[in-house]
Short mmCIF file of C-alpha atoms in Angstrom, two decimals:
data_model
loop_
_atom_site.label_atom_id
_atom_site.label_comp_id
_atom_site.label_asym_id
_atom_site.label_seq_id
_atom_site.Cartn_x
_atom_site.Cartn_y
_atom_site.Cartn_z
CA MET A 736 0.00 0.00 0.00
CA ASN A 737 1.06 3.57 -0.62
CA ILE A 738 2.82 4.76 2.55
CA TYR A 739 0.79 7.98 2.81
CA LEU A 740 -2.48 6.11 2.51
CA ASP A 741 -1.24 3.59 5.05
CA LEU A 742 -0.34 6.39 7.48
CA PHE A 743 -3.73 8.04 7.01
CA LEU A 744 -5.73 4.83 7.43
CA THR A 745 -3.73 3.60 10.43
CA PHE A 746 -4.22 6.88 12.25
CA ALA A 747 -7.88 7.05 11.30
CA ARG A 748 -8.17 3.66 13.00
CA VAL A 749 -6.32 5.01 16.03
CA GLY A 750 -8.74 7.96 16.11
CA VAL A 751 -11.81 5.70 16.04
CA CYS A 752 -10.46 3.49 18.83
CA THR A 753 -9.54 6.37 21.13
CA PHE A 754 -12.11 7.15 23.78
CA GLY A 755 -11.19 10.00 26.10
CA GLY A 756 -8.33 12.04 24.71
CA GLY A 757 -4.60 11.77 24.23
CA TYR A 758 -3.78 9.44 27.10
CA ALA A 759 -6.41 6.92 26.04
CA MET A 760 -4.72 6.90 22.64
CA LEU A 761 -1.49 5.48 24.09
CA PRO A 762 -2.54 1.80 24.36
CA ILE A 763 -3.97 1.96 20.82
CA LEU A 764 -0.74 3.49 19.49
CA GLN A 765 1.31 0.78 21.18
CA ARG A 766 -0.76 -1.85 19.41
CA GLU A 767 -1.13 -0.25 15.96
CA VAL A 768 2.07 1.74 15.53
CA VAL A 769 4.65 -0.05 17.70
CA GLU A 770 3.60 -3.69 17.51
CA LYS A 771 1.80 -3.96 14.17
CA LYS A 772 3.61 -1.43 11.97
CA GLY A 773 6.94 -0.97 13.73
CA TRP A 774 6.89 2.76 12.90
CA ALA A 775 8.13 3.73 16.37
CA THR A 776 9.45 2.11 19.54
CA ASP A 777 8.03 2.33 23.07
CA GLU A 778 10.91 4.67 23.96
CA GLU A 779 10.07 6.98 21.08
CA LEU A 780 6.40 7.05 22.09
CA THR A 781 7.45 8.11 25.59
CA ASP A 782 9.62 10.85 24.09
CA TYR A 783 6.79 12.10 21.88
CA TYR A 784 4.40 12.21 24.81
CA ALA A 785 6.94 14.14 26.88
CA ILE A 786 7.40 16.72 24.11
CA GLY A 787 3.71 16.72 23.21
CA GLN A 788 2.88 17.80 26.74
CA CYS A 789 5.04 20.90 26.73
CA THR A 790 4.35 22.08 23.20
CA PRO A 791 1.14 23.84 22.18
CA GLY A 792 -1.83 21.84 21.00
CA ILE A 793 -3.51 18.64 21.99
CA ILE A 794 -1.33 15.62 22.76
CA ALA A 795 -3.08 13.26 20.35
CA VAL A 796 -2.36 15.52 17.38
CA ASN A 797 1.20 16.28 18.51
CA THR A 798 2.03 12.58 18.79
CA ALA A 799 0.42 11.75 15.44
CA THR A 800 2.40 14.50 13.68
CA PHE A 801 5.64 13.23 15.25
CA ILE A 802 5.20 9.65 14.10
CA GLY A 803 4.14 10.63 10.59
CA GLN A 804 7.06 13.03 10.22
CA LYS A 805 9.51 10.38 11.35
CA LYS A 806 8.11 7.84 8.90
CA ALA A 807 7.62 9.98 5.81
CA GLY A 808 8.69 13.59 6.36
CA ILE A 809 6.38 16.59 6.34
CA PRO A 810 3.70 15.00 4.08
CA GLY A 811 3.76 12.01 6.44
CA GLY A 812 3.15 14.29 9.42
CA LEU A 813 0.20 15.86 7.62
CA MET A 814 -1.31 12.49 6.68
CA THR A 815 -1.21 11.05 10.21
CA THR A 816 -2.66 14.22 11.69
CA LEU A 817 -5.49 14.39 9.18
CA GLY A 818 -6.06 10.67 9.75
CA VAL A 819 -6.38 10.98 13.50
CA VAL A 820 -8.90 13.84 13.31
CA PHE A 821 -10.90 12.52 10.36
CA PRO A 822 -13.22 10.16 12.33
CA SER A 823 -13.88 12.90 14.91
CA ILE A 824 -14.98 15.35 12.27
CA VAL A 825 -17.34 12.86 10.64
CA ILE A 826 -18.82 11.43 13.86
CA ILE A 827 -19.31 14.76 15.61
CA THR A 828 -20.83 16.39 12.53
CA VAL A 829 -23.37 13.58 12.28
CA ILE A 830 -24.20 13.79 15.98
CA ALA A 831 -24.44 17.58 15.96
CA ALA A 832 -26.74 17.42 12.95
CA PHE A 833 -29.08 14.63 14.00
CA LEU A 834 -28.57 13.45 17.58
CA GLN A 835 -28.49 16.47 19.85
CA ASN A 836 -29.51 14.45 22.91
CA PHE A 837 -27.03 11.67 22.20
CA ALA A 838 -25.12 12.08 25.47
CA ASP A 839 -28.28 11.94 27.62
CA HIS A 840 -29.48 8.58 26.35
CA PRO A 841 -29.36 6.01 29.20
CA TYR A 842 -27.71 3.38 26.96
CA VAL A 843 -24.98 5.81 26.01
CA ILE A 844 -24.39 6.71 29.66
CA HIS A 845 -24.17 3.06 30.76
CA ALA A 846 -21.99 2.08 27.82
CA PHE A 847 -19.62 4.92 28.57
CA ASN A 848 -19.34 4.07 32.22
CA GLY A 849 -18.21 0.63 31.11
CA ILE A 850 -15.83 2.09 28.51
CA ARG A 851 -14.29 4.43 31.08
CA SER A 852 -13.55 1.49 33.31
CA CYS A 853 -11.88 -0.23 30.38
CA VAL A 854 -9.88 2.86 29.43
CA CYS A 855 -8.46 2.97 32.99
CA VAL A 856 -7.20 -0.59 32.61
CA LEU A 857 -5.80 0.00 29.11
CA ILE A 858 -3.90 3.10 30.25
CA LEU A 859 -2.64 1.22 33.30
CA ASN A 860 -1.32 -1.57 31.06
CA ALA A 861 0.32 1.05 28.83
CA VAL A 862 2.04 2.65 31.82
CA LEU A 863 3.34 -0.72 33.04
CA LYS A 864 4.74 -1.40 29.57
CA LEU A 865 6.38 2.03 29.24
CA ARG A 866 7.88 1.70 32.70
CA LYS A 867 10.04 -1.15 31.49
CA SER A 868 11.84 1.06 28.99
CA SER A 869 11.84 4.38 30.86
CA VAL A 870 12.31 3.50 34.55
CA ILE A 871 15.67 1.79 34.52
CA ASP A 872 17.66 2.94 37.58
CA THR A 873 17.42 4.81 40.89
CA PHE A 874 17.25 8.26 39.32
CA SER A 875 14.52 7.36 36.84
CA SER A 876 12.50 5.55 39.55
CA ALA A 877 12.72 8.65 41.74
CA VAL A 878 11.59 10.86 38.83
CA PHE A 879 8.72 8.52 37.97
CA VAL A 880 7.39 8.40 41.54
CA SER A 881 7.82 12.13 42.21
CA VAL A 882 6.22 13.22 38.94
CA PHE A 883 3.32 10.85 39.51
CA LEU A 884 2.71 12.14 43.04
CA ILE A 885 3.21 15.84 42.27
CA SER A 886 0.97 15.67 39.23
CA ALA A 887 -1.74 13.50 40.83
CA LEU A 888 -1.87 15.35 44.16
CA PHE A 889 -1.12 18.97 43.29
CA GLY A 890 -2.03 19.17 39.61
CA VAL A 891 1.20 20.99 38.69
CA SER A 892 1.37 21.77 34.96
CA PRO A 893 2.89 18.86 32.98
CA ALA A 894 5.05 21.29 31.00
CA ILE A 895 6.84 22.47 34.15
CA LEU A 896 7.45 18.90 35.32
CA VAL A 897 8.74 17.73 31.94
CA VAL A 898 11.16 20.64 31.54
CA THR A 899 12.45 20.29 35.13
CA CYS A 900 13.10 16.58 34.72
CA GLY A 901 14.84 17.09 31.37
CA VAL A 902 17.19 19.61 32.98
CA LEU A 903 17.75 17.27 35.97
CA GLY A 904 18.61 14.38 33.66
CA LEU A 905 21.08 16.51 31.71
CA ALA A 906 22.69 17.91 34.89
CA LEU A 907 23.05 14.50 36.52
CA LYS A 908 24.59 12.88 33.46
CA LEU A 909 27.02 15.78 32.97
CA MET A 910 28.05 15.61 36.63
CA SER A 911 28.72 11.89 36.52
CA GLU A 912 30.62 12.38 33.27
CA ARG A 913 32.86 14.96 34.92
CA LYS A 914 33.44 12.68 37.89
CA GLU A 915 34.51 9.89 35.57
CA GLY A 916 36.81 12.32 33.76
CA GLN A 917 38.54 13.24 37.02
CA ALA A 918 38.92 9.66 38.21
CA MET B 672 -16.23 36.36 7.44
CA ILE B 673 -17.32 33.62 9.81
CA TYR B 674 -14.99 30.91 8.44
CA LEU B 675 -11.88 32.99 8.83
CA GLN B 676 -13.00 34.04 12.30
CA LEU B 677 -13.57 30.40 13.30
CA PHE B 678 -10.16 29.44 11.99
CA ILE B 679 -8.43 32.24 13.89
CA GLU B 680 -10.28 31.58 17.17
CA PHE B 681 -9.42 27.88 17.12
CA PHE B 682 -5.88 28.55 15.92
CA LYS B 683 -5.44 30.65 19.07
CA THR B 684 -6.88 27.85 21.21
CA GLY B 685 -4.55 25.31 19.62
CA LEU B 686 -1.59 27.60 20.10
CA PHE B 687 -2.15 28.44 23.75
CA ALA B 688 -3.80 25.31 25.16
CA VAL B 689 -0.85 23.27 26.36
CA GLY B 690 -1.65 19.75 27.49
CA GLY B 691 -4.56 17.43 26.87
CA GLY B 692 -7.92 18.09 25.28
CA LEU B 693 -9.47 19.34 28.51
CA ALA B 694 -6.98 22.21 28.42
CA THR B 695 -9.10 23.64 25.61
CA VAL B 696 -12.17 24.02 27.86
CA PRO B 697 -11.17 27.34 29.51
CA PHE B 698 -10.55 28.77 26.03
CA LEU B 699 -13.99 27.67 24.87
CA VAL B 700 -15.59 29.31 27.91
CA THR B 701 -13.94 32.60 26.94
CA MET B 702 -14.91 32.06 23.31
CA ALA B 703 -18.55 31.63 24.31
CA GLU B 704 -18.42 34.96 26.13
CA THR B 705 -16.60 37.00 23.51
CA THR B 706 -18.15 35.69 20.29
CA GLY B 707 -21.64 34.64 21.41
CA TRP B 708 -21.43 31.64 19.05
CA PHE B 709 -22.78 29.33 21.77
CA THR B 710 -23.91 29.55 25.39
CA GLN B 711 -22.29 28.03 28.47
CA ALA B 712 -25.13 25.49 28.67
CA GLU B 713 -24.51 24.43 25.07
CA LEU B 714 -20.85 24.14 25.90
CA THR B 715 -21.61 21.70 28.71
CA ASN B 716 -23.61 19.58 26.28
CA MET B 717 -20.76 19.72 23.75
CA ILE B 718 -18.25 18.54 26.36
CA ALA B 719 -20.55 15.64 27.30
CA ILE B 720 -20.86 14.59 23.64
CA SER B 721 -17.14 15.00 22.98
CA GLU B 722 -16.35 12.78 25.95
CA SER B 723 -18.76 10.09 24.83
CA THR B 724 -17.53 9.76 21.26
CA PRO B 725 -14.23 8.43 19.93
CA GLY B 726 -11.42 10.76 19.00
CA PRO B 727 -9.35 13.40 20.73
CA LEU B 728 -11.47 15.63 22.97
CA GLY B 729 -10.15 18.94 21.66
CA VAL B 730 -10.88 18.02 18.05
CA ASN B 731 -14.36 16.79 18.93
CA MET B 732 -15.18 20.07 20.61
CA ALA B 733 -13.77 22.18 17.80
CA THR B 734 -15.82 20.19 15.28
CA TYR B 735 -18.96 20.61 17.36
CA VAL B 736 -18.56 24.36 17.85
CA GLY B 737 -17.65 24.79 14.18
CA PHE B 738 -20.72 22.88 13.05
CA GLU B 739 -23.10 24.72 15.37
CA THR B 740 -21.68 28.03 14.23
CA ALA B 741 -21.28 27.55 10.49
CA GLY B 742 -22.39 24.08 9.36
CA PRO B 743 -20.25 21.22 8.01
CA LEU B 744 -17.63 23.49 6.46
CA GLY B 745 -17.40 25.32 9.77
CA ALA B 746 -16.75 21.98 11.50
CA VAL B 747 -13.82 21.23 9.19
CA ILE B 748 -12.38 24.74 9.41
CA ALA B 749 -12.56 24.92 13.22
CA SER B 750 -10.78 21.55 13.54
CA MET B 751 -8.11 22.57 11.05
CA GLY B 752 -7.59 25.80 12.98
CA LEU B 753 -7.15 23.85 16.21
CA ILE B 754 -4.58 21.44 14.81
CA ALA B 755 -2.62 23.88 12.63
CA PRO B 756 -0.37 25.22 15.44
CA SER B 757 0.38 21.65 16.60
CA ILE B 758 1.44 20.59 13.13
CA ILE B 759 3.69 23.61 12.61
CA VAL B 760 5.37 23.41 16.03
CA ILE B 761 5.82 19.63 16.00
CA LEU B 762 7.22 19.57 12.46
CA ILE B 763 9.86 22.08 13.57
CA VAL B 764 10.66 20.17 16.79
CA ALA B 765 10.73 16.86 14.92
CA ALA B 766 13.15 18.16 12.30
CA PHE B 767 15.37 19.48 15.07
CA LEU B 768 15.17 16.19 16.94
CA GLN B 769 16.05 14.18 13.85
CA ARG B 770 19.17 16.24 13.43
CA PHE B 771 20.35 16.13 17.03
CA ARG B 772 18.96 12.76 18.10
CA SER B 773 22.40 11.17 18.34
CA SER B 774 23.85 14.06 20.33
CA LYS B 775 24.70 12.89 23.82
CA TYR B 776 23.18 16.04 25.36
CA VAL B 777 19.81 15.30 23.77
CA GLN B 778 20.14 11.74 25.07
CA TYR B 779 20.86 13.09 28.55
CA VAL B 780 17.76 15.27 28.47
CA PHE B 781 15.64 12.30 27.39
CA TYR B 782 17.11 10.27 30.23
CA GLY B 783 15.21 12.63 32.56
CA LEU B 784 12.20 13.15 30.28
CA ARG B 785 11.20 9.52 29.81
CA PRO B 786 10.42 8.60 33.42
CA ALA B 787 8.70 12.01 33.82
CA SER B 788 6.53 11.31 30.81
CA THR B 789 5.62 7.86 32.14
CA GLY B 790 4.85 9.41 35.55
CA LEU B 791 2.50 11.88 33.89
CA VAL B 792 0.63 9.13 32.07
CA ALA B 793 0.36 7.27 35.39
CA ALA B 794 -1.09 10.41 36.98
CA ALA B 795 -3.56 10.76 34.11
CA CYS B 796 -4.52 7.14 34.68
CA TRP B 797 -5.13 7.89 38.34
CA SER B 798 -7.32 10.87 37.48
CA VAL B 799 -9.44 8.78 35.09
CA ILE B 800 -9.82 6.16 37.84
CA SER B 801 -10.83 8.71 40.44
CA ILE B 802 -13.25 10.48 38.10
CA SER B 803 -14.97 7.30 36.96
CA MET B 804 -14.89 5.10 40.05
CA LEU B 805 -14.83 7.35 43.08
CA THR B 806 -17.45 9.88 44.12
CA PHE B 807 -16.44 12.42 46.70
CA LEU B 808 -19.39 13.42 48.85
CA PRO B 809 -19.22 16.22 51.38
CA MET B 810 -19.93 15.03 54.91
CA GLY B 811 -20.39 17.47 57.76
CA ASP B 812 -18.30 20.62 57.48
CA SER B 813 -15.06 19.61 55.93
CA LEU B 814 -15.02 15.84 56.01
CA LEU B 815 -15.30 14.00 52.76
CA SER B 816 -16.64 10.56 52.34
CA ILE B 817 -15.42 8.60 49.38
CA VAL B 818 -17.90 6.33 47.73
CA LEU B 819 -16.44 3.62 45.57
CA ASN B 820 -18.34 2.51 42.51
CA TRP B 821 -17.70 -1.18 43.16
CA LYS B 822 -19.35 -2.40 39.95
CA LEU B 823 -16.97 -0.36 37.81
CA LEU B 824 -14.03 -1.42 39.95
CA LEU B 825 -15.01 -5.06 39.59
CA LEU B 826 -15.23 -4.66 35.81
CA ALA B 827 -11.79 -3.03 35.82
CA VAL B 828 -10.27 -5.86 37.87
CA ILE B 829 -11.76 -8.48 35.54
CA LEU B 830 -10.51 -6.56 32.50
CA TYR B 831 -7.05 -6.23 34.04
CA PHE B 832 -6.72 -10.00 34.36
CA CYS B 833 -8.21 -10.66 30.93
CA THR B 834 -5.98 -8.14 29.12
CA ASN B 835 -2.89 -9.60 30.78
CA HIS B 836 -3.86 -13.21 30.17
CA ALA B 837 -1.27 -14.96 27.99
CA LYS B 838 -3.75 -15.95 25.28
CA LEU B 839 -6.12 -12.97 25.37
CA LYS B 840 -3.28 -10.42 25.31
CA LYS B 841 -3.26 -10.56 21.51
CA LEU B 842 -6.77 -9.14 21.20
CA HIS B 843 -7.03 -5.57 19.96
CA PRO B 844 -7.80 -3.00 22.71
CA VAL B 845 -10.96 -1.99 20.85
CA VAL B 846 -12.37 -5.48 21.48
CA TRP B 847 -12.15 -4.82 25.20
CA ILE B 848 -13.67 -1.37 24.76
CA ALA B 849 -16.63 -2.84 22.86
CA LEU B 850 -17.12 -5.61 25.43
CA SER B 851 -17.05 -3.06 28.27
CA ALA B 852 -19.68 -0.95 26.52
CA VAL B 853 -21.91 -4.03 26.26
CA ALA B 854 -21.24 -4.89 29.92
CA GLY B 855 -22.10 -1.30 30.85
CA ILE B 856 -25.49 -1.55 29.15
CA LEU B 857 -26.29 -5.08 30.38
CA PHE B 858 -25.42 -4.43 34.01
CA GLN B 859 -26.62 -0.80 34.07
CA LEU B 860 -23.24 0.44 35.26
#
């Protein structure tokens, strides 16, 4: 298949399967992009999420653009992004036009309670998988636990946390490099 | 010109809303006030619909507002406005990253970024759990009582074991999503 069409269709599929925003997209991306297509690794996904959270725009779109650009340059980035938003545009337009009370229907409410429960589990599985590649030593464990607690308890902006940890990582590595140089 | 106006308003939202889709909500509240395109009550309905349909939240909301304001073309233009800043910024960052990926300094920064990113996803996971399974009820003056939605928790525990089962692991996540929706309807969750 033409690579651009493949990028568009794969991300359209990711868009359809994502319920509840950028984080809910992570388990779907792991399946479709990492495992099935091999377009990115788990490490790269973690990197894209980190950057996507401190750059403007919604995370889902940021991550899609990243993967597409990596695979097939600027046109690739455009195709994945259009792919990921395409189902939204179609579905929401139909609902807005015909089904104004869609969200109040009891079946929809019950179904979505079930889906939310499922999304929790899928994101949890995704975190456990990412942890294997990103939490590798004492420093990274400390960062993981502190960021989790600070973000969950105090709601500090993700951008601040990401930038701080990037600087910490750089500083620590440079310091240990210097120590080795002296020894 | 309504289309241009829609594009510009959502371009601004895309440019300044940093973080997930819910970060766009405060911008939409302001947009409702300044443009009069929709009311706060309509906005609440739009958020409910965006949360109960597939796709990124921010895009869903942009599409909805665009459609309500200027029909199908409005829906497309508002969404394009929202994602345009992302595309531009990420393409620049990605090109930069491609060039400096092998630099040891970039590697050092990512050494700190990766666990932070995973921690943030874990925190997001916690917030979804607390929103969907716990209800915080005020009790007395300042005490809170936490009510656990045990049916949803039970479903989550079952799903956790199923999705990690050696044979069932291979199933696509959307299969689990569909099954949970059915379970939700059958058991009135």
